[in-house]
Coordinates of C-alpha atoms and ligand atoms in Angstrom, one line a residue:
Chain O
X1 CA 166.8 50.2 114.7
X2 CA 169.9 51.5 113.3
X3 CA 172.4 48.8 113.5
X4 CA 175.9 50.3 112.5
X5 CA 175.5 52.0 115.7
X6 CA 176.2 48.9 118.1
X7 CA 177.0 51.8 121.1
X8 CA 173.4 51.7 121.7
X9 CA 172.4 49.6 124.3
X10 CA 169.4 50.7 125.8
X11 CA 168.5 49.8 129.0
X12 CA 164.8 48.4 130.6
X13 CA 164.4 47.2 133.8
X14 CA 161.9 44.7 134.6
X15 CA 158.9 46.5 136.2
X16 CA 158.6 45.6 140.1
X17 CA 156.3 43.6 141.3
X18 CA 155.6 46.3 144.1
X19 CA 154.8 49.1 142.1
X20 CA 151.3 49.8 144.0
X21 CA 153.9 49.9 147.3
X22 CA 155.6 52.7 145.8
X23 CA 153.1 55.9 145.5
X24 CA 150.4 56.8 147.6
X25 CA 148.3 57.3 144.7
X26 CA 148.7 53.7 143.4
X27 CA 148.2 52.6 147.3
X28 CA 144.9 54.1 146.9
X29 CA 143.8 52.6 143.8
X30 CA 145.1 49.0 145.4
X31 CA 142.9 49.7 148.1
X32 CA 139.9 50.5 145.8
X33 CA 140.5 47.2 143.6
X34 CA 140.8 45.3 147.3
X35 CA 137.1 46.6 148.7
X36 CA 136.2 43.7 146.7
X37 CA 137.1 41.4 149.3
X38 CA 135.3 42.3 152.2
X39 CA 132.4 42.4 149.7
X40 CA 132.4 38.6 148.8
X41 CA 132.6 37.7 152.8
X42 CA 129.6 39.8 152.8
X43 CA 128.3 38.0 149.6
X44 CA 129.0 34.6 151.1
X45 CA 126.9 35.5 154.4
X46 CA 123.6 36.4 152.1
X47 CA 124.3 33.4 149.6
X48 CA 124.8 31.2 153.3
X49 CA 121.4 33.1 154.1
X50 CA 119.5 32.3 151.2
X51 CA 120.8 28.9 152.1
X52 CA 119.3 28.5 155.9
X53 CA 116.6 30.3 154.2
X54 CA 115.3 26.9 152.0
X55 CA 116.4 25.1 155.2
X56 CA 113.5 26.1 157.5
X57 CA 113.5 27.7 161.0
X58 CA 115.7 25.9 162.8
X59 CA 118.5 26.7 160.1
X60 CA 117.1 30.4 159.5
X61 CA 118.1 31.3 163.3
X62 CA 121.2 29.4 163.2
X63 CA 122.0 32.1 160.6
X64 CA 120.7 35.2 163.1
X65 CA 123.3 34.0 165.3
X66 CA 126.0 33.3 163.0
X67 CA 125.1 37.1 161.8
X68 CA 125.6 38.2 165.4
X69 CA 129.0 36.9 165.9
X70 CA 131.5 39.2 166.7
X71 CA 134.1 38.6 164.6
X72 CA 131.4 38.5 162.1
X73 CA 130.3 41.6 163.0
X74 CA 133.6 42.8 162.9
X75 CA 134.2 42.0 159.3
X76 CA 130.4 43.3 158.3
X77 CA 131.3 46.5 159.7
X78 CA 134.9 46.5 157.7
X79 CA 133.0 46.0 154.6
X80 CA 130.5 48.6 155.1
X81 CA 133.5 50.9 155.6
X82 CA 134.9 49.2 152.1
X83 CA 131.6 49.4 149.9
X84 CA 131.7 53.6 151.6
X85 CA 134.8 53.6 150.1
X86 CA 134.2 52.0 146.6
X87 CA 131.0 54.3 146.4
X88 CA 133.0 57.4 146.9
X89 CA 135.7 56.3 144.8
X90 CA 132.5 55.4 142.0
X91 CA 130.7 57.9 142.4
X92 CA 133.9 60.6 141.4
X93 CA 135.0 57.9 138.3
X94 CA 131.4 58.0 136.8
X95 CA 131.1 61.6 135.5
X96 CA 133.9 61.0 134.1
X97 CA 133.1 57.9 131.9
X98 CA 129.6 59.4 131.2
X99 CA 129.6 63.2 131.5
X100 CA 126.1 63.5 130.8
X101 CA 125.9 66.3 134.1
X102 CA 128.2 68.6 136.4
X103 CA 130.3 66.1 138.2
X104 CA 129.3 67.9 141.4
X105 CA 125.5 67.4 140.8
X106 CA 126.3 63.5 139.4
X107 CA 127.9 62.7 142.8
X108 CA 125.7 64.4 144.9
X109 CA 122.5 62.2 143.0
X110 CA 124.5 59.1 143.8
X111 CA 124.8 59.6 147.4
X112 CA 121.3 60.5 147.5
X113 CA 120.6 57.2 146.0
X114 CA 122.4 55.1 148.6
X115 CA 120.7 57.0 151.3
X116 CA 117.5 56.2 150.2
X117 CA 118.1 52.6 149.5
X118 CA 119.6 52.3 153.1
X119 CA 117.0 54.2 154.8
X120 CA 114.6 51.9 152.6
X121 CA 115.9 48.6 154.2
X122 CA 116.1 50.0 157.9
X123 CA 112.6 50.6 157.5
X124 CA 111.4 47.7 155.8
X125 CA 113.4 45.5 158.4
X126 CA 112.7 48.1 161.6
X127 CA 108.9 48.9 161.3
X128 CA 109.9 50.6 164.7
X129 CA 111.1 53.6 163.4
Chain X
X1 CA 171.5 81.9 145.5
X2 CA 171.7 78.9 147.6
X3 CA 174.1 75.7 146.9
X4 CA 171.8 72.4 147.1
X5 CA 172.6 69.0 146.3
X6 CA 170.3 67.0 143.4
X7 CA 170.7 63.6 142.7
X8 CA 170.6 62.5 138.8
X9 CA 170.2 59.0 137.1
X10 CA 173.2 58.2 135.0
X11 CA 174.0 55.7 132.5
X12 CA 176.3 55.5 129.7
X13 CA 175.5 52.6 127.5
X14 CA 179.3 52.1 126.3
X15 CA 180.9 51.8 130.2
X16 CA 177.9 50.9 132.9
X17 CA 175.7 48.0 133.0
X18 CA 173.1 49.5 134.4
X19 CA 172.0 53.3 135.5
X20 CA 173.2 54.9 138.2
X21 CA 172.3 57.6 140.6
X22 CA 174.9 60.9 141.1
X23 CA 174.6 63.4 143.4
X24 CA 175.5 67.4 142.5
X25 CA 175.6 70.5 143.8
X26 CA 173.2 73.5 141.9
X27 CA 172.5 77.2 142.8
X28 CA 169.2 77.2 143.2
X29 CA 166.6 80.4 143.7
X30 CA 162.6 80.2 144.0
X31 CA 162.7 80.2 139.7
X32 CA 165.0 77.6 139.6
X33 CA 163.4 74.7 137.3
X34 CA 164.6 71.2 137.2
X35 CA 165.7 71.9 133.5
X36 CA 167.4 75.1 134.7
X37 CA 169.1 72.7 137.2
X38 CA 169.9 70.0 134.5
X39 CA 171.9 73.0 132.4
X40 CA 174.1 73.9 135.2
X41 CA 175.1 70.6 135.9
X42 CA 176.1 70.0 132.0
X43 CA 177.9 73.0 132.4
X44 CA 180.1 70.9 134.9
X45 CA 179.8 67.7 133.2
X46 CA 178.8 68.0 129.6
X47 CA 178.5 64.2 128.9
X48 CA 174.9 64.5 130.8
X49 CA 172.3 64.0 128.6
X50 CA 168.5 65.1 127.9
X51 CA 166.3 66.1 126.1
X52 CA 164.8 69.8 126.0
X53 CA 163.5 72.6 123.4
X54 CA 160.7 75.2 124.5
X55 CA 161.7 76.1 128.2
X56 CA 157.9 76.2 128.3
X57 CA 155.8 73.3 128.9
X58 CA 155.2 73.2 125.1
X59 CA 156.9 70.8 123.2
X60 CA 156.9 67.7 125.6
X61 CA 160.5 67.0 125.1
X62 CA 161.9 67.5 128.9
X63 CA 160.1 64.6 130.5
X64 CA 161.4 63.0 133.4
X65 CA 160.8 61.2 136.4
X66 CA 161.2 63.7 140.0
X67 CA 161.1 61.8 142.8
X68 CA 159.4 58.8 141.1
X69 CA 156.6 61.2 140.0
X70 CA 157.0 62.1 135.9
X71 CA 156.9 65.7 135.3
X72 CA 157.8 68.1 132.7
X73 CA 161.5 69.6 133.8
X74 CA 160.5 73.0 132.7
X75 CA 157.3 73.0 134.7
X76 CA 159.0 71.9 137.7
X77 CA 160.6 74.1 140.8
X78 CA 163.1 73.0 143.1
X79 CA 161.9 75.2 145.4
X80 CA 158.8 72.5 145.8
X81 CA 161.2 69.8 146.7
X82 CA 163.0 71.1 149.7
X83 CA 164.0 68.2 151.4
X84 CA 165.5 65.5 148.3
X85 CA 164.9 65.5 144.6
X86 CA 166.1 62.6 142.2
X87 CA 166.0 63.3 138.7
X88 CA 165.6 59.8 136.3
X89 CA 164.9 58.7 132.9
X90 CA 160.8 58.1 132.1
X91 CA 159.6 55.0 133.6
X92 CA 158.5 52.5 131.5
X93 CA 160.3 53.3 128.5
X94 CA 164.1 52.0 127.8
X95 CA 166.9 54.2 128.4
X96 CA 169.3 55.4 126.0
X97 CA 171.6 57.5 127.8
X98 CA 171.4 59.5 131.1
X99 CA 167.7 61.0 131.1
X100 CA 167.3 59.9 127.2
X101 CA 164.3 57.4 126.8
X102 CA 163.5 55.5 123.7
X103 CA 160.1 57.1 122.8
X104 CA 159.6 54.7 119.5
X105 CA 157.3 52.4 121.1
X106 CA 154.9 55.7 122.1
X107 CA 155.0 57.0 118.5
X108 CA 154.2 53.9 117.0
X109 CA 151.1 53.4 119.7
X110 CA 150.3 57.0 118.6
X111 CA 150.4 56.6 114.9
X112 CA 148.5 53.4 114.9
X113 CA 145.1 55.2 116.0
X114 CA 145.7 57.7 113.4
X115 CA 145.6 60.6 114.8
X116 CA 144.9 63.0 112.3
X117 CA 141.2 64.3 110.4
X118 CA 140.3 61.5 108.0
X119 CA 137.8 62.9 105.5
X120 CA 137.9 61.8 101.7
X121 CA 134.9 64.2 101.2
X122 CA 135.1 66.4 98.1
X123 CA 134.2 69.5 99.4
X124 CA 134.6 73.2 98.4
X125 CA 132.8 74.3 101.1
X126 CA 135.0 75.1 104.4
X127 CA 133.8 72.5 107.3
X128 CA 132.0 74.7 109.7
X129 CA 132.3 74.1 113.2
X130 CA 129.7 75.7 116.3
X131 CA 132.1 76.4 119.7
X132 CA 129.8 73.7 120.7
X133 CA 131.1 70.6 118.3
X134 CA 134.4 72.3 119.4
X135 CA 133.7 72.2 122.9
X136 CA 133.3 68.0 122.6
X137 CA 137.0 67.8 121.8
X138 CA 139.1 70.6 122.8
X139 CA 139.6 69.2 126.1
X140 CA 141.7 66.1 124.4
X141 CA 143.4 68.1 121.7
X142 CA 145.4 69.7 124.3
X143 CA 147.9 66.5 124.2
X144 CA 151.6 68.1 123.8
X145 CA 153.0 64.6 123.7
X146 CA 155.2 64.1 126.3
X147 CA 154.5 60.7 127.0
X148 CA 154.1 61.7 131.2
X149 CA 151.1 59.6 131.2
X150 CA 152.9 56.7 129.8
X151 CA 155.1 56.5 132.8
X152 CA 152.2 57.2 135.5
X153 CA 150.7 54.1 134.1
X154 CA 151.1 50.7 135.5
X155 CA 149.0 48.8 133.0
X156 CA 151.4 50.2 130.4
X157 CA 154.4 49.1 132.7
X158 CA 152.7 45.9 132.7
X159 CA 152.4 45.4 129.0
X160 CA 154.1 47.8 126.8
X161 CA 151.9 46.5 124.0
X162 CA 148.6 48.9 125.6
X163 CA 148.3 51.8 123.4
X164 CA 148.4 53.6 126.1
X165 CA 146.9 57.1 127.2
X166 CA 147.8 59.5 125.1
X167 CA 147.2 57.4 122.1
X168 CA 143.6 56.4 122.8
X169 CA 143.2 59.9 124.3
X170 CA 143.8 61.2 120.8
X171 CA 141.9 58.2 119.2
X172 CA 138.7 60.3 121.2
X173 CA 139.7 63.5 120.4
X174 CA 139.3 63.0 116.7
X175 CA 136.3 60.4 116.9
X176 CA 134.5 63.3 118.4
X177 CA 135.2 66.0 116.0
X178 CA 132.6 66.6 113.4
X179 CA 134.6 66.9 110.8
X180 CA 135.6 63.6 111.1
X181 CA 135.0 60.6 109.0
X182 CA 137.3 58.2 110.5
X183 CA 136.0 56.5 113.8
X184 CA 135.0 53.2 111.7
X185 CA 138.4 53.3 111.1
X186 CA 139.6 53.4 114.9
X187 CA 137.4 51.5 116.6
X188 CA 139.1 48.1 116.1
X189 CA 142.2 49.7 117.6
X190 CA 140.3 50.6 120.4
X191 CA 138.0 47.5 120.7
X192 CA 141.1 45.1 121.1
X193 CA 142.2 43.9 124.5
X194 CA 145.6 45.9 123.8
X195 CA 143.1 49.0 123.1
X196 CA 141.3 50.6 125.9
X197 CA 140.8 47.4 127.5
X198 CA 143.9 46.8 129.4
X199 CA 143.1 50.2 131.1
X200 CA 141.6 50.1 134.7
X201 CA 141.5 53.0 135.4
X202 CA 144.1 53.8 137.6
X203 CA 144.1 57.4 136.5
X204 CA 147.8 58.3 137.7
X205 CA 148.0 59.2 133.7
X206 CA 145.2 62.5 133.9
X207 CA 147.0 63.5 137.4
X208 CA 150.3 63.6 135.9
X209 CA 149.0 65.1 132.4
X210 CA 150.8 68.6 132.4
X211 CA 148.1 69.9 129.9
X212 CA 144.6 68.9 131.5
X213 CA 144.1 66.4 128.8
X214 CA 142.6 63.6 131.5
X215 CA 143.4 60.7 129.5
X216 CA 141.6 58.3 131.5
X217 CA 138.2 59.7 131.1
X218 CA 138.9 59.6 127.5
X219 CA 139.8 55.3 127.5
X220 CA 137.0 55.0 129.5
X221 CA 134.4 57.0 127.2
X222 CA 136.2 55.1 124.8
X223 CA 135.0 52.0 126.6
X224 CA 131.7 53.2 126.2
X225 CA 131.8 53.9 122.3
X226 CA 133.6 50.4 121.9
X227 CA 130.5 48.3 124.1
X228 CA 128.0 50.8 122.0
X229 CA 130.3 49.5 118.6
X230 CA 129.7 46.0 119.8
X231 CA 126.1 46.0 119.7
X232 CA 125.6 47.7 116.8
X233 CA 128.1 45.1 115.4
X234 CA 126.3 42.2 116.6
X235 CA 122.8 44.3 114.9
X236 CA 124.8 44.3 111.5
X237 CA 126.1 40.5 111.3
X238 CA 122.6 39.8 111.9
X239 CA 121.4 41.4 109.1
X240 CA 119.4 44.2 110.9
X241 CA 120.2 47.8 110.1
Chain R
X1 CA 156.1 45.5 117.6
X2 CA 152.4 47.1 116.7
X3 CA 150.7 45.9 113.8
X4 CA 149.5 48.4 110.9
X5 CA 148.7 46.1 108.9
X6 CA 146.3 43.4 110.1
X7 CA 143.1 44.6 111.9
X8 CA 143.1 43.3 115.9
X9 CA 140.4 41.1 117.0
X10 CA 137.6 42.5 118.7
X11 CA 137.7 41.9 122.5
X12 CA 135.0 40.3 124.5
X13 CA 135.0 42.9 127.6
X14 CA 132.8 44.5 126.9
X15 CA 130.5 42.0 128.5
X16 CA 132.6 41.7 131.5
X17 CA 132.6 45.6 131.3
X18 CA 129.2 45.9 131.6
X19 CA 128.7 43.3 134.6
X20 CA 131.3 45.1 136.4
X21 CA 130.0 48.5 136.1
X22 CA 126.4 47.3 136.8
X23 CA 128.0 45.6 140.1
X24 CA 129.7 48.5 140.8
X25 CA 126.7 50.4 140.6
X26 CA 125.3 47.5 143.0
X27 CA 128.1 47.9 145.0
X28 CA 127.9 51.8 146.1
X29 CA 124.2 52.1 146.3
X30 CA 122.6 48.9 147.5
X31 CA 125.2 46.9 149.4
X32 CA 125.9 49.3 152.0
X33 CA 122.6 49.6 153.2
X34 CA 121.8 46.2 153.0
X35 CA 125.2 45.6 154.8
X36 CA 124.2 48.5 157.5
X37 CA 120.2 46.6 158.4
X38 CA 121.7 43.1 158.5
X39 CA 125.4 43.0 159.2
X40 CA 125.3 45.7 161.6
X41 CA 122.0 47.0 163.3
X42 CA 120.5 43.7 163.9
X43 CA 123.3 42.5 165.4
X44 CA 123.8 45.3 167.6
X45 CA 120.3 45.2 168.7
X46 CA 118.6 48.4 167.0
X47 CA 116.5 46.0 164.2
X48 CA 114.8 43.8 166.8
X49 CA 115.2 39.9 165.4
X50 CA 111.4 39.7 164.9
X51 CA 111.7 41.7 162.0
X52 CA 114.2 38.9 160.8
X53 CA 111.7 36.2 161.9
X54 CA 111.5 33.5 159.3
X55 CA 108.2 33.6 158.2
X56 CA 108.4 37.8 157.7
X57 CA 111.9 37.4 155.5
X58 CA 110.3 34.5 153.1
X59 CA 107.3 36.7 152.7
X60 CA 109.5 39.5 151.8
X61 CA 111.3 37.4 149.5
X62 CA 108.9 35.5 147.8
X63 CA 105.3 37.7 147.8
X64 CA 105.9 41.2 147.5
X65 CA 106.9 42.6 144.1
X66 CA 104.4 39.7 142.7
X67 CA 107.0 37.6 144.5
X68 CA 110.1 38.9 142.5
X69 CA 111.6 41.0 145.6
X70 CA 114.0 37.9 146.1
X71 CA 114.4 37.3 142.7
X72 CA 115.4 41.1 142.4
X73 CA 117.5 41.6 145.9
X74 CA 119.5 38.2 144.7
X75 CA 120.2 39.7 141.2
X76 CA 121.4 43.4 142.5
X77 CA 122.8 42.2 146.1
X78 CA 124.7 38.9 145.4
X79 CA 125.3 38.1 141.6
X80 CA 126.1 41.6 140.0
X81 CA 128.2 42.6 142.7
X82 CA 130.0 39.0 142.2
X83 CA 130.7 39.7 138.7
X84 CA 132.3 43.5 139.9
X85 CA 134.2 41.3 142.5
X86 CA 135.4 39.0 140.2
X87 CA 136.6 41.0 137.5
X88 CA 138.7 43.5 139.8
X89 CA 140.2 40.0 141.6
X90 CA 141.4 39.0 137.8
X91 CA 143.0 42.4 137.0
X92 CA 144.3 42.5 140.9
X93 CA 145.9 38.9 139.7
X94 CA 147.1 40.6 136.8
X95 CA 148.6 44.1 138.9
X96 CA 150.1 41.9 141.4
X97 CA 151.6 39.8 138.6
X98 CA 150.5 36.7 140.2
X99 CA 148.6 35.4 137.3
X100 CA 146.7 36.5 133.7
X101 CA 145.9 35.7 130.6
X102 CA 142.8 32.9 129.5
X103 CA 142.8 30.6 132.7
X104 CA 142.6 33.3 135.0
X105 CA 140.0 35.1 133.1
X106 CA 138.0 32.1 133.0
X107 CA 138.4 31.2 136.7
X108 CA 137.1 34.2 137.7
X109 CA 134.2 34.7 135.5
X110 CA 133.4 31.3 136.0
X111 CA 133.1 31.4 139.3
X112 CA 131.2 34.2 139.2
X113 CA 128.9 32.9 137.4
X114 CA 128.5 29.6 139.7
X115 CA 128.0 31.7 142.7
X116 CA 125.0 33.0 140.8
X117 CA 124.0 30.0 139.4
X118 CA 124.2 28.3 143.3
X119 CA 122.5 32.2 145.0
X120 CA 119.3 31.9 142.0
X121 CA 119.2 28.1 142.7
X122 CA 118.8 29.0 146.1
X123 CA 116.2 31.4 145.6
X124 CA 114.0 28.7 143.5
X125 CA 114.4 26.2 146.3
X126 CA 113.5 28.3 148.9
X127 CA 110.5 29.0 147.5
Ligands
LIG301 S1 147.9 63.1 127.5 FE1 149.0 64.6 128.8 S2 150.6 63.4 129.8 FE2 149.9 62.2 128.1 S3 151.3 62.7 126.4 FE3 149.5 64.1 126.3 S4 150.0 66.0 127.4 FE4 151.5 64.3 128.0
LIG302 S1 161.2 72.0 127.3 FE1 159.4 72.0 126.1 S2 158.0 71.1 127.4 FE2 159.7 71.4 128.7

């Protein structure tokens, strides 16, 4: 820096701490990082699972019924919303990174893979259908 | 022809402690740019200063920030902010005066990545290149250097030390060209927590990019290349080639 | 303020990358189907509880896929995604500038990794 010229006196303001607050766009991406924490209630509910699991029966149904909760219900069905959410968000980032296809086709073969897994476990866990 | 009132951020570094924002009155039509705006109000106050040279989204020089958003003032119409429209200095960077940033720290996160064709080859031969090896590039050699993405990016907010978009954008651009030599030579820039590691992808940086560039896929292919440059690392201090 | 000179240390996250993306991957495709059987249908009544009935779950678990479905359903519904979870928590901590640097790093990986130590653990001994 040139220091005969002491006019200079530049000027940096500390960056806010609310920054994500201040652009839709960086709301969004806030909302993407936070889909994370729905996901480890859900987490915590298979790990407690896995848990009544080595318990025996008695424990095992304690767990159907803690599953059936409402406000446990609640929160399952605001992280299925969140893990929609990430995959979307996912999905679009991944061509990107590796752009081994069309984006379009990329996305579309991701989607298909969630459907299939999902319609996977409703079968395997409702022979009914 | 119609009167409208903009609002600029000022700052003198010899009176103010800190910027300030001013409100003026243009003439403003549908062509009316923000740098067309900026002109007329120096015309009524020449101490306001910025930065500007092609008129035409070329040389990168006329960044600022519209509305919080950074965009190129050339590039920019009034007529698409009808309601309010604040003109400030780049985000991120340190003001000098008025809408004058300090760029330094950008060039030096540019330079360090060199961003040039590094080749020592002794060849007569010109380096052919198919539109293919060209087309694995061209996207990221579009960079006019305006620093936009620097400002859209909160990681670089966060800590200036990130080289940034633009930078590692470049660092890509010339890794993939075939003629050259000189990705050993990048990748610890890029392999260092500063490098594309402090990036999580946001990816305000490719939505602001005036040129396309899409800086963030670049850092995160560059992720890629520098988890691919760890293996092989780990492969070569064991002795296996 | 940027160092020509002096080469910069390689960065270690590229392992943390790698868990992340693989979680992520987790994330999207398995967890909301898994999410939409157990945390939502049976509850609401369309997967009757039988097909949750102790004995059919263990047998799931721990005899199909030569008795590596749990092993498999632990690894891609519970310890992957913990890893993605954990590293967007530590840059979260670092966006919302509440905390960075080594000890939050570790905390978080760390815990990741106990969560999955405690969910395999759980596996074995439910065998
Ligand atoms: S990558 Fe785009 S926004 Fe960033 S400096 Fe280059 S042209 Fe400007
Ligand atoms: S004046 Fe050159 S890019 Fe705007």
């Amino acid at each position: 820096m040139p220091s005969h010229n002491n006019s200079r006196r530049p000027y940096l303001p500390a960056f806010r701490r609310d920054w994500w607050l201040q652009l839709r766009f960086y709301q969004l991406y806030m909302l993407r990082e936070a889909t994370v924490l729905p996901l480890l209630f859900f987490i915590s509910c298979l790990i407690y699972g896995l848990y009544s699991l080595s318990q025996g029966e008695s424990q095992w149904l304690k767990w159907l019924d803690f599953m059936a909760r409402p406000w446990v219900v609640a929160l399952n069905v605001l992280t299925l919303a969140a893990s929609l959410f990430h995959a979307k968000t996912f999905f679009e980032l991944f061509p990107r990174v590796m752009p081994l296809a069309p984006p379009s086709l990329m996305i579309a073969v991701q989607w298909l893979a969630t459907v299939v897994v999902a319609g996977g476990f409703v079968v395997l866990l409702g022979a009914w259908v | 022809m119609t009167s409208r009132n903009i609002g600029i951020m000022r700052y003198n570094p010899e009176q103010d402690k800190k910027p300030h924002t001013e409100s003026y009155q243009v003439e403003a039509d549908d062509n009316t740019s923000v740098l067309d705006a900026l002109q007329q109000v120096q015309q009524q106050d020449p101490s306001l200063s910025f930065r500007w040279s092609c008129r035409m989204a070329i040389c990168g020089s006329c960044g600022v920030m519209v509305n919080s958003v950074p965009k190129l003032g050339c590039q920019t119409f009034l007529r698409d902010y009808p309601d309010s429209l604040v003109i400030s200095p780049l985000s991120n960077f340190a003001v000098e005066k008025d809408l004058i940033v300090d760029m330094e720290p950008f060039l030096e996160h540019l330079s360090a990545i060199k961003p040039w064709l590094i080749n020592s080859e002794q060849s007569t031969v010109p380096h052919v290149q198919t539109p293919q090896q060209l087309a694995r590039y061209q996207q990221f050699a579009n960079c006019i250097n305006c620093g936009l993405c620097y400002s859209a990016c909160p990681q670089f907010g966060l800590n200036p030390e990130f080289r940034g978009p633009a930078a590692l954008a470049l660092a890509h651009r010339y890794n993939l060209d075939s003629r050259d030599l000189g990705k050993a030579e990048r990748m610890p820039q890029l392999n260092a927590k500063d490098g594309v590691w402090t990036c999580t992808f946001v990816g305000f940086c490719s939505e602001v990019c005036p040129k396309k560039v899409d800086p963030a896929a670049a850092i995160n292919q560059g992720k890629v290349e520098s988890a691919k440059d760890m293996i092989l690392s780990v492969f070569k201090s064991s002795g296996v080639r | 303020m940027s160092n020509s000179g002096q080469q910069p240390t390689r960065s270690d996250e590229p392992i943390w990358w790698a868990l992340f993306s693989a979680g992520g991957v987790c994330f999207a495709v398995v967890i909301p189907g898994a999410i939409l059987a157990v945390g939502v249908l049976y509850p609401l009544g369309l997967i009757p509880g039988e097909m949750l009935g102790f004995e059919r779950i263990r047998h799931l678990l721990f005899e199909s896929f030569l008795g590596f479905a749990g092993f498999i359903f632990v690894g891609v519904a519970i310890c992957l995604p913990l890893f993605h979870a954990f590293h967007r928590i530590r840059h979260g901590l670092h966006d919302l500038q509440w905390a960075h640097g080594w000890a939050a790093k570790s905390a978080c990986y760390c815990s990741a990794t106990l969560l999955s130590v405690i969910a395999l653990g759980l596996w074995v001994a439910a065998h």
